[in-house]
Every structure is written in structure tokens, then in C-alpha cells.
CSV table of C-alpha atoms in Angstrom, one decimal:
chain,number,residue,atom,x,y,z
G,1,MET,CA,29.9,15.4,-19.5
G,2,THR,CA,29.9,18.5,-21.6
G,3,VAL,CA,29.6,18.9,-25.3
G,4,ASP,CA,33.4,19.6,-25.3
G,5,SER,CA,34.2,16.3,-23.7
G,6,ILE,CA,32.6,13.1,-25.1
G,7,HIS,CA,32.9,9.3,-24.8
G,8,ILE,CA,31.8,7.5,-27.9
G,9,LEU,CA,31.0,3.8,-28.5
G,10,LEU,CA,31.5,3.0,-32.2
G,11,ILE,CA,30.0,-0.1,-33.6
G,12,GLU,CA,31.6,-0.6,-37.0
G,13,ASP,CA,32.9,-3.8,-38.6
G,14,ASN,CA,34.9,-1.9,-41.3
G,15,LEU,CA,38.3,-1.0,-39.8
G,16,ALA,CA,39.1,1.6,-42.4
G,17,GLU,CA,35.9,3.5,-41.9
G,18,ALA,CA,36.4,3.3,-38.1
G,19,ARG,CA,39.8,4.9,-38.5
G,20,LEU,CA,38.4,7.6,-40.8
G,21,LEU,CA,35.7,8.5,-38.3
G,22,GLN,CA,38.4,8.7,-35.6
G,23,GLU,CA,40.4,11.1,-37.7
G,24,PHE,CA,37.3,13.3,-38.3
G,25,LEU,CA,36.8,13.4,-34.6
G,26,LYS,CA,40.4,14.6,-34.1
G,27,GLU,CA,39.8,17.4,-36.5
G,28,GLY,CA,36.6,18.4,-34.8
G,29,SER,CA,36.1,21.0,-32.1
G,30,PHE,CA,35.9,18.7,-29.1
G,31,LYS,CA,38.5,19.5,-26.5
G,32,GLU,CA,38.8,15.9,-25.6
G,33,PHE,CA,37.1,12.7,-26.6
G,34,SER,CA,37.5,8.9,-26.2
G,35,LEU,CA,36.4,6.3,-28.6
G,36,VAL,CA,35.8,2.6,-28.0
G,37,HIS,CA,35.5,0.6,-31.2
G,38,VAL,CA,33.8,-2.8,-31.5
G,39,LYS,CA,32.9,-4.8,-34.6
G,40,ARG,CA,29.7,-6.6,-33.4
G,41,LEU,CA,26.5,-5.8,-31.8
G,42,SER,CA,27.1,-8.4,-29.1
G,43,GLU,CA,30.4,-6.8,-28.2
G,44,ALA,CA,28.7,-3.4,-27.9
G,45,LEU,CA,26.1,-4.9,-25.5
G,46,ASP,CA,28.9,-6.4,-23.4
G,47,ALA,CA,30.7,-3.0,-23.4
G,48,ILE,CA,27.5,-1.2,-22.2
G,49,GLY,CA,26.8,-3.9,-19.5
G,50,ASP,CA,23.4,-5.3,-18.4
G,51,ASP,CA,22.7,-3.1,-15.5
G,52,ILE,CA,20.5,-0.3,-16.8
G,53,CYS,CA,20.6,1.4,-13.4
G,54,ALA,CA,24.4,1.7,-13.4
G,55,PRO,CA,26.0,4.9,-14.7
G,56,CYS,CA,26.9,4.4,-18.4
G,57,LEU,CA,30.5,4.8,-19.6
G,58,TYR,CA,29.5,6.4,-22.8
G,59,ASP,CA,27.8,9.6,-24.0
G,60,LEU,CA,26.8,8.4,-27.5
G,61,ILE,CA,26.7,5.5,-29.8
G,62,LEU,CA,27.7,5.5,-33.5
G,63,LEU,CA,26.0,2.5,-35.1
G,64,ASP,CA,26.7,1.0,-38.5
G,65,LEU,CA,23.6,-0.7,-39.8
G,66,THR,CA,25.5,-3.6,-41.5
G,67,LEU,CA,27.1,-5.8,-38.8
G,68,PRO,CA,28.2,-9.4,-38.9
G,69,ASP,CA,25.6,-10.4,-36.2
G,70,SER,CA,22.9,-7.8,-36.9
G,71,GLN,CA,21.4,-6.1,-40.0
G,72,GLY,CA,19.5,-2.9,-40.5
G,73,LEU,CA,17.4,-1.1,-37.9
G,74,GLU,CA,16.9,-4.3,-35.8
G,75,SER,CA,20.2,-3.3,-34.1
G,76,LEU,CA,18.5,-0.4,-32.5
G,77,LYS,CA,16.1,-2.2,-30.2
G,78,PRO,CA,18.7,-4.2,-28.1
G,79,LEU,CA,20.8,-1.1,-27.7
G,80,ILE,CA,17.9,1.1,-26.6
G,81,THR,CA,16.7,-1.6,-24.2
G,82,ARG,CA,20.2,-1.9,-22.7
G,83,ALA,CA,21.0,1.8,-22.6
G,84,PRO,CA,17.8,3.9,-23.0
G,85,CYS,CA,19.5,7.2,-22.1
G,86,LEU,CA,22.2,7.0,-24.8
G,87,PRO,CA,21.7,8.9,-28.0
G,88,ILE,CA,22.4,6.8,-31.1
G,89,VAL,CA,23.6,8.1,-34.5
G,90,VAL,CA,23.0,5.7,-37.3
G,91,LEU,CA,25.7,5.2,-40.1
G,92,THR,CA,24.7,3.7,-43.4
G,93,ASN,CA,25.9,3.5,-47.0
G,94,THR,CA,22.4,4.2,-48.3
G,95,ASN,CA,21.0,7.7,-48.8
G,96,ASP,CA,17.4,6.6,-48.1
G,97,GLU,CA,15.0,9.2,-46.6
G,98,GLN,CA,12.4,6.6,-45.6
G,99,LEU,CA,15.1,4.6,-43.8
G,100,ALA,CA,16.3,7.8,-42.1
G,101,ILE,CA,12.7,8.6,-40.9
G,102,GLU,CA,12.2,5.0,-39.7
G,103,ALA,CA,15.5,5.1,-37.8
G,104,VAL,CA,14.5,8.2,-35.9
G,105,ARG,CA,11.0,6.7,-35.3
G,106,LYS,CA,12.6,3.7,-33.7
G,107,GLY,CA,14.8,5.8,-31.4
G,108,ALA,CA,17.8,7.0,-33.3
G,109,GLN,CA,18.8,10.7,-32.8
G,110,ASP,CA,20.3,11.2,-36.2
G,111,TYR,CA,21.2,9.4,-39.5
G,112,LEU,CA,24.4,9.9,-41.5
G,113,VAL,CA,25.3,8.6,-45.0
G,114,LYS,CA,29.0,7.5,-44.8
G,115,ARG,CA,30.2,8.9,-48.1
G,116,GLN,CA,28.7,12.3,-47.2
G,117,ILE,CA,30.4,12.6,-43.7
G,118,ASN,CA,33.0,15.2,-43.1
G,119,PRO,CA,34.5,16.4,-39.8
G,120,GLN,CA,32.0,19.4,-39.5
G,121,LEU,CA,29.0,17.3,-40.3
G,122,LEU,CA,30.0,14.5,-37.9
G,123,ILE,CA,30.7,16.9,-35.0
G,124,ARG,CA,27.5,18.8,-35.6
G,125,SER,CA,25.5,15.6,-35.7
G,126,LEU,CA,27.0,14.3,-32.5
G,127,ARG,CA,26.4,17.6,-30.7
G,128,TYR,CA,22.8,17.8,-31.9
G,129,ALA,CA,22.2,14.1,-31.0
G,130,ILE,CA,23.4,14.6,-27.5
G,131,GLU,CA,21.5,17.9,-27.0
G,132,ARG,CA,18.3,16.4,-28.4
G,133,LYS,CA,18.6,13.4,-26.2
G,134,GLN,CA,19.1,15.6,-23.1
G,135,VAL,CA,16.0,17.6,-24.0
G,136,LEU,CA,14.0,14.4,-24.6
G,137,GLU,CA,15.1,13.0,-21.2
G,138,THR,CA,14.2,16.3,-19.5
G,139,LEU,CA,10.8,16.3,-21.1
G,140,ARG,CA,10.3,12.7,-20.3
G,141,ALA,CA,11.3,13.3,-16.6
G,142,LEU,CA,8.9,16.3,-16.5
G,143,ASN,CA,6.2,14.3,-18.1
G,144,GLU,CA,6.7,11.5,-15.6
G,145,SER,CA,6.7,13.9,-12.7
G,146,LEU,CA,3.5,15.5,-14.1
G,147,LYS,CA,1.9,12.1,-14.5
G,148,ASN,CA,2.8,11.1,-10.9
G,149,ARG,CA,1.4,14.4,-9.6
G,150,VAL,CA,-1.8,13.8,-11.6
G,151,GLU,CA,-2.1,10.3,-10.3
G,152,GLU,CA,-1.4,11.4,-6.7
G,153,ARG,CA,-4.0,14.2,-7.0
G,154,THR,CA,-6.5,11.8,-8.5
G,155,ALA,CA,-5.9,9.4,-5.7
G,156,GLU,CA,-6.4,12.2,-3.2
G,157,LEU,CA,-9.7,13.2,-4.9
G,158,ILE,CA,-10.9,9.6,-4.9
G,159,LYS,CA,-9.9,9.3,-1.3
G,160,ALA,CA,-11.7,12.5,-0.4
G,161,ARG,CA,-14.8,11.4,-2.2
G,162,GLU,CA,-14.7,8.0,-0.4
G,163,VAL,CA,-14.1,9.8,3.0
G,164,ASN,CA,-17.1,12.1,2.3
G,165,GLN,CA,-19.2,9.2,1.3
G,166,PHE,CA,-18.2,7.3,4.4
G,167,LYS,CA,-18.9,10.3,6.6
G,168,SER,CA,-22.4,10.5,5.1
G,169,GLU,CA,-23.0,6.8,5.6
G,170,PHE,CA,-21.5,7.0,9.1
G,171,VAL,CA,-23.8,9.9,10.2
G,172,SER,CA,-26.8,8.1,8.6
G,173,ILE,CA,-26.2,4.8,10.3
G,174,LEU,CA,-25.3,6.5,13.6
G,175,SER,CA,-28.5,8.5,13.5
G,176,HIS,CA,-30.5,5.4,12.8
G,177,ASP,CA,-28.9,3.4,15.6
G,178,ILE,CA,-29.3,6.2,18.1
G,179,ARG,CA,-33.0,6.6,17.2
G,180,ASN,CA,-33.9,3.1,18.7
G,181,PRO,CA,-32.7,3.8,22.3
G,182,LEU,CA,-33.9,7.4,22.0
G,183,ASN,CA,-37.4,6.1,21.1
G,184,ALA,CA,-37.3,3.7,24.1
G,185,ILE,CA,-36.4,6.6,26.4
G,186,LEU,CA,-39.2,8.8,25.0
G,187,LEU,CA,-41.8,6.0,25.2
G,188,SER,CA,-40.9,5.1,28.8
G,189,ALA,CA,-40.6,8.8,29.9
G,190,GLY,CA,-44.0,9.5,28.2
G,191,LEU,CA,-45.7,6.7,30.0
G,192,LEU,CA,-44.2,7.7,33.3
G,193,LYS,CA,-45.5,11.2,32.8
G,194,SER,CA,-48.9,10.5,31.5
G,195,SER,CA,-49.8,7.4,33.4
G,196,ASP,CA,-47.8,7.7,36.6
G,197,ASP,CA,-50.9,7.2,38.9
G,198,GLN,CA,-51.9,4.1,36.9
G,199,LEU,CA,-48.5,2.3,37.0
G,200,THR,CA,-47.5,-0.2,39.6
G,201,PRO,CA,-44.2,0.3,41.4
G,202,ASP,CA,-42.8,-2.7,39.5
G,203,LYS,CA,-43.9,-1.2,36.2
G,204,LYS,CA,-42.3,2.1,37.1
G,205,VAL,CA,-39.0,0.4,38.0
G,206,ALA,CA,-39.1,-1.5,34.7
G,207,HIS,CA,-39.5,1.7,32.8
G,208,TYR,CA,-36.7,3.4,34.7
G,209,GLN,CA,-34.4,0.4,34.0
G,210,MET,CA,-35.3,0.6,30.3
G,211,ILE,CA,-34.4,4.3,30.3
G,212,ARG,CA,-31.1,3.6,32.0
G,213,SER,CA,-30.3,0.8,29.6
G,214,ALA,CA,-31.2,2.9,26.6
G,215,ILE,CA,-29.0,5.8,27.8
G,216,LYS,CA,-26.2,3.3,28.5
G,217,ASN,CA,-26.5,1.9,24.9
G,218,MET,CA,-26.6,5.4,23.4
G,219,SER,CA,-23.6,6.5,25.4
G,220,LEU,CA,-21.7,3.4,24.3
G,221,LEU,CA,-22.6,4.0,20.7
G,222,LEU,CA,-21.4,7.6,20.9
G,223,ASP,CA,-18.2,6.6,22.6
G,224,GLU,CA,-17.4,4.0,20.0
G,225,ALA,CA,-18.2,6.4,17.2
G,226,SER,CA,-16.0,9.0,18.8
G,227,PHE,CA,-13.2,6.4,19.0
G,228,ILE,CA,-13.5,5.7,15.3
G,229,GLY,CA,-13.5,9.4,14.5
G,230,GLN,CA,-10.3,10.0,16.5
G,231,ALA,CA,-8.6,7.1,14.8
G,232,ASP,CA,-9.5,8.2,11.3
G,233,SER,CA,-8.4,11.8,12.0
G,234,GLY,CA,-5.0,10.6,13.4
G,235,LYS,CA,-5.8,11.8,16.9
G,236,LEU,CA,-5.8,8.4,18.5
G,237,ASN,CA,-3.1,8.4,21.2
G,238,CYS,CA,-1.2,5.2,22.1
G,239,GLU,CA,0.2,5.9,25.6
G,240,LEU,CA,2.7,3.1,26.3
G,241,ILE,CA,3.2,2.0,29.9
G,242,GLU,CA,4.7,-1.2,31.4
G,243,ILE,CA,2.0,-3.9,31.6
G,244,ASP,CA,1.9,-7.3,33.3
G,245,LEU,CA,0.0,-8.8,30.4
G,246,ILE,CA,-0.8,-12.0,32.1
G,247,GLY,CA,-2.4,-10.2,35.1
G,248,PHE,CA,-4.1,-7.8,32.7
G,249,CYS,CA,-5.6,-10.7,30.6
G,250,HIS,CA,-6.7,-12.5,33.8
G,251,ALA,CA,-8.7,-9.4,34.8
G,252,ILE,CA,-10.4,-9.2,31.4
G,253,VAL,CA,-11.3,-12.9,31.5
G,254,ASP,CA,-12.8,-12.5,34.9
G,255,GLU,CA,-14.8,-9.5,33.6
G,256,ILE,CA,-16.1,-11.3,30.6
G,257,GLN,CA,-16.7,-14.5,32.5
G,258,LEU,CA,-19.6,-12.9,34.3
G,259,THR,CA,-21.5,-12.6,31.0
G,260,ALA,CA,-20.2,-16.0,29.8
G,261,ALA,CA,-21.7,-17.7,33.0
G,262,GLN,CA,-25.2,-16.7,31.9
G,263,LYS,CA,-24.8,-18.9,28.8
G,264,ASN,CA,-22.7,-21.6,30.7
G,265,ILE,CA,-19.8,-20.8,28.5
G,266,ASP,CA,-16.3,-21.6,29.9
G,267,ILE,CA,-13.4,-19.3,28.9
G,268,VAL,CA,-10.2,-21.3,28.9
G,269,PHE,CA,-7.1,-19.1,29.3
G,270,ASN,CA,-3.8,-20.6,28.2
G,271,ILE,CA,-0.3,-19.0,28.6
G,272,LYS,CA,2.6,-20.1,26.4
G,273,GLY,CA,6.2,-18.9,26.2
G,274,ASN,CA,8.4,-17.0,28.5
G,275,HIS,CA,6.4,-14.3,30.3
G,276,ILE,CA,7.8,-10.7,30.1
G,277,ASN,CA,6.2,-7.4,30.9
G,278,ILE,CA,5.5,-5.4,27.8
G,279,LEU,CA,4.8,-1.8,26.8
G,280,GLY,CA,1.3,-1.2,25.8
G,281,ASP,CA,-1.7,1.1,26.0
G,282,GLU,CA,-4.1,-0.2,28.7
G,283,LYS,CA,-7.1,1.4,27.2
G,284,LEU,CA,-6.5,0.2,23.7
G,285,LEU,CA,-5.6,-3.3,24.9
G,286,HIS,CA,-8.8,-3.3,26.9
G,287,HIS,CA,-10.8,-2.5,23.8
G,288,ILE,CA,-9.0,-5.3,21.9
G,289,LEU,CA,-9.7,-8.0,24.5
G,290,THR,CA,-13.1,-7.0,25.7
G,291,ASN,CA,-14.4,-6.8,22.1
G,292,LEU,CA,-12.9,-10.1,20.9
G,293,LEU,CA,-13.8,-12.1,24.1
G,294,GLY,CA,-17.2,-10.4,24.3
G,295,ASN,CA,-17.9,-11.3,20.7
G,296,ALA,CA,-16.7,-14.9,21.2
G,297,VAL,CA,-19.1,-15.3,24.1
G,298,LYS,CA,-22.0,-13.4,22.4
G,299,TYR,CA,-21.9,-15.5,19.2
G,300,SER,CA,-21.2,-18.8,20.8
G,301,LEU,CA,-23.8,-21.4,21.6
G,302,SER,CA,-24.6,-22.1,25.3
G,303,ASN,CA,-22.6,-24.8,27.0
G,304,SER,CA,-19.5,-24.3,24.9
G,305,LYS,CA,-16.0,-23.1,25.3
G,306,VAL,CA,-14.0,-20.0,24.3
G,307,ILE,CA,-10.3,-20.6,24.1
G,308,PHE,CA,-8.0,-17.7,24.8
G,309,ASP,CA,-4.3,-18.3,24.1
G,310,LEU,CA,-1.6,-15.8,25.2
G,311,ILE,CA,1.6,-16.6,23.4
G,312,PHE,CA,4.9,-14.9,24.1
G,313,GLN,CA,7.5,-15.1,21.3
G,314,SER,CA,11.0,-13.6,21.0
G,315,GLN,CA,9.8,-10.6,18.9
G,316,ALA,CA,6.0,-10.5,19.4
G,317,VAL,CA,3.1,-11.4,21.6
G,318,ILE,CA,0.1,-13.2,20.2
G,319,LEU,CA,-3.5,-13.0,21.4
G,320,ARG,CA,-5.6,-15.8,19.9
G,321,ILE,CA,-9.3,-16.2,20.7
G,322,GLN,CA,-11.2,-19.1,19.3
G,323,ASP,CA,-14.9,-19.8,19.6
G,324,SER,CA,-17.3,-22.5,18.3
G,325,GLY,CA,-20.1,-20.0,17.5
G,326,ILE,CA,-22.1,-19.1,14.4
G,327,GLY,CA,-19.0,-18.2,12.3
G,328,ILE,CA,-18.8,-15.5,9.6
G,329,PRO,CA,-19.8,-16.1,5.9
G,330,ILE,CA,-16.6,-16.2,3.8
G,331,GLN,CA,-17.8,-13.5,1.3
G,332,GLU,CA,-18.3,-11.0,4.2
G,333,GLN,CA,-15.0,-11.5,6.0
G,334,LYS,CA,-13.2,-8.8,4.0
G,335,GLN,CA,-15.6,-6.1,5.2
G,336,LEU,CA,-15.5,-7.5,8.8
G,337,PHE,CA,-13.4,-4.6,10.2
G,338,GLN,CA,-15.4,-1.8,8.5
G,339,PRO,CA,-17.4,0.4,10.9
G,340,PHE,CA,-21.1,-0.6,11.2
G,341,HIS,CA,-20.6,-3.8,9.3
G,342,ARG,CA,-22.3,-6.8,10.8
G,343,ALA,CA,-22.5,-10.3,9.3
G,344,SER,CA,-25.7,-11.3,7.6
G,345,ASN,CA,-26.2,-14.3,9.9
G,346,VAL,CA,-26.2,-12.4,13.3
G,347,GLY,CA,-30.0,-12.5,13.4
G,348,LYS,CA,-31.3,-10.6,16.4
G,349,ILE,CA,-28.1,-10.7,18.3
G,350,PRO,CA,-27.5,-7.1,19.4
G,351,GLY,CA,-24.5,-5.1,18.4
G,352,THR,CA,-23.4,-1.7,17.0
G,353,GLY,CA,-21.0,-3.0,14.3
G,354,LEU,CA,-18.2,-0.9,15.6
G,355,GLY,CA,-16.5,-3.3,17.9
G,356,LEU,CA,-14.2,-5.0,15.4
G,357,ALA,CA,-13.4,-1.7,13.7
G,358,ILE,CA,-12.2,-0.4,17.1
G,359,VAL,CA,-10.2,-3.6,17.6
G,360,LYS,CA,-8.4,-3.1,14.3
G,361,LYS,CA,-7.7,0.6,15.0
G,362,SER,CA,-6.3,-0.4,18.5
G,363,VAL,CA,-4.1,-3.1,17.1
G,364,GLU,CA,-2.7,-0.8,14.4
G,365,ALA,CA,-2.0,1.8,17.0
G,366,HIS,CA,0.4,-0.7,18.6
G,367,GLY,CA,2.0,-1.5,15.2
G,368,GLY,CA,0.3,-4.9,15.2
G,369,GLU,CA,-1.9,-7.0,12.8
G,370,ILE,CA,-5.1,-8.9,13.2
G,371,TYR,CA,-6.3,-12.0,11.2
G,372,VAL,CA,-9.5,-14.0,11.2
G,373,GLN,CA,-10.2,-17.5,10.3
G,374,SER,CA,-13.9,-18.4,10.3
G,375,GLN,CA,-16.4,-20.9,8.9
G,376,GLU,CA,-20.1,-20.4,9.1
G,377,GLY,CA,-21.7,-22.7,11.6
G,378,ILE,CA,-18.3,-23.9,12.9
G,379,GLY,CA,-16.8,-20.9,14.7
G,380,SER,CA,-14.1,-18.1,14.4
G,381,THR,CA,-10.5,-17.6,15.4
G,382,PHE,CA,-9.2,-14.1,15.8
G,383,THR,CA,-5.4,-13.8,16.0
G,384,VAL,CA,-3.7,-10.5,17.1
G,385,THR,CA,0.0,-10.1,16.7
G,386,LEU,CA,1.6,-7.3,18.6
G,387,PRO,CA,5.3,-6.4,18.3
G,388,LEU,CA,7.0,-7.0,21.6
G,389,LEU,CA,7.8,-3.6,23.0
G,390,LYS,CA,10.0,-4.4,26.0
G,391,SER,CA,10.2,-2.1,29.0
């Protein structure tokens, strides 16, 4: 559309006035124009259509304020709702400045008194109305773009602040958790140095074992923290290889069963569906299963069962681990996968609070999802759904 070519929708119930306006348009400076004339507001709405996203057939609306099915400025609202981008020029028999101001305030681009209209005035009004509407739409688009940029930048700043706060908390908690095994190492090493001749061989062995255990715990904590750091910085690699998932799961169960046997806990491994080799990252899958099965054993009572279901579906594989342990308080389940978060009911059961965060990162690296259902004092069920990446 150019200002030399225009498509007008005229809403006017007076046929004589409609013809006069058409004659004025013919005398105007438009190289070409088309005019669709309707007598009612309802007919105009039908002509515009109800899909505001569809391209409009018109460039401008000429609106009489006295219609059989609508009176006054109330006609503006449904038209603007249906066609927000179309400029509207109001036609009236009343030379009322207040009415003109109110019409513009409600969305009209111009206001013409019928008895004062001539070809030059009409053409000028139509051109100005279209140009003003285009300027307004441009300003609105720029304003919306600016608003979106401000919102995006604000979100970035909030995210950066949250990340910085998380980093500070992360370092603080990590330092605290490292201090415990470090103190144990310093204490045992000090005793071995200062009281070596007074310690029995068994005492020396006990102190050496304490040092090794503390070093192992510290190394594990640093490895887990490093894993979370890599995941958060987007440097976590997911190296897919073909895996016999049943054999892989059997090996993990055998590994965890050694710990489970100390509490007389039986791990029941069930396989459902048609077995197929999948593509997965062995290291990440090992993190998922050892953490979930290890937690199930750790937080279960002695002489109980942990049920591990491996379910093959057409589009996904499901790993479901159910225990009958201490459960997780409902109000804490939303924070369960946050680093260093541990439920308030764990008591003296040891843990770093990083295991489930690692599980979630590992699941997400495979494009999967993890859910938890838990009731305090009853037990927990963790369900991991991984898309079936076939070899």
C-alpha cells in the first residue's frame, strides 16, 4: 500500500452521503482506490473478519457515528478490537470539539464534519490518518522492542545476581564441608607425629585409615563440585555409545548390593518391555544409578527392599527406583535437586547434598526428565525417563 493507492471500508447508512464521498474520492489525487460500502457496524465487522492475525483487506475505515445498530463513539471499540492496525476517520453531522477530542482519545485518527467535507479536505484527512497510524505503529513496535530488551536485560541481571549469590553460597558450603575431613586429617597426622612412640600398631592403623577415608571423602566432594561446575558452565559432555542397558544395570546393582548387604536390604531388579541396546553416556548413567540406588539403600531401614524397575517403551526407557525409607518432607521436595540441599529429616546420615543435583544434570544431558514421589516415613520413588536413542 502507498498513499497513492488506497482501499477504504466505508460504514455509512445514508446512501446519498456514501455516493458523495465516493465522488470526492474520484476527484482526489489518489491514482487508484477501492471503496467497500456497508450500512451497519455488524456488516463492517464481517467484512474485516475475526482473525486479527490475518492480513487486512483495507487501509482505512470511514465511520459514520449514527448507524442502525450502533450509536456514537461506541462503534470505535469493536472496530479497533477487530482491526487494531487500521486507521479510523470519524464522520458526524455535529461540529463538536469535545466529541472530536474524545474520538481521538478513543482511537480515531481524525474527525470530519460531513457538511464541511470537500475533496481536498477528505483526501488530506485520509492521507494524514494513514501516515499518523503508520507512525504510531512504528513507535509502538519500537516501544515493544525496547520493552522486550529491557525485560531481557533485567532477567539477565537477575540471573547474574542469582548466579553470583549461588557461587558465594557454593564456595561457602564447599569450604565448610571440606573443613571436616581436613580437620580429621590434621588431627590424625598430628597425633601420629607427636605421639608416634606412644601409639599401638592398631591405633596407628586406625589413624591411617581415618586419613585415607577423609581424603577419599574430600576427593569425592571436590569431584562432585567439579561436576556441578561443568554442568552449570555448559561444559558437561554427553558422549553417546551403544550400551546394553540390562547388563549395565545388573553391574550397578551388584556394586550397590555390597553396601545393601550390610543393612540386610534386598535390591529387586525387574525388567519390563522389549530389550534393546540404547545410546547413552556410561559415566552419566553411572552417576544416575549409583546415586539413586545408593540413596535408596542409605535412607532405607534395615531388613527392607529396594525395587528397581527398568522399563523399555517404544519411545523411551524408564528407570524407577522405589524404597521404603525415611521419605522426604513435602515442603522440601521442590528444592531436592538443588546443590547441597539435604532434607531436614536426614539426621546424622552422611552425605554431601550434591548427589541428586548430579543426577538431574546427568538426566538433562540425555534429554530426559526426573520425577519424585515421596511421603515422609513411608518412602520415595524416583522415576527417570530417558528418550530412547537407538543405535
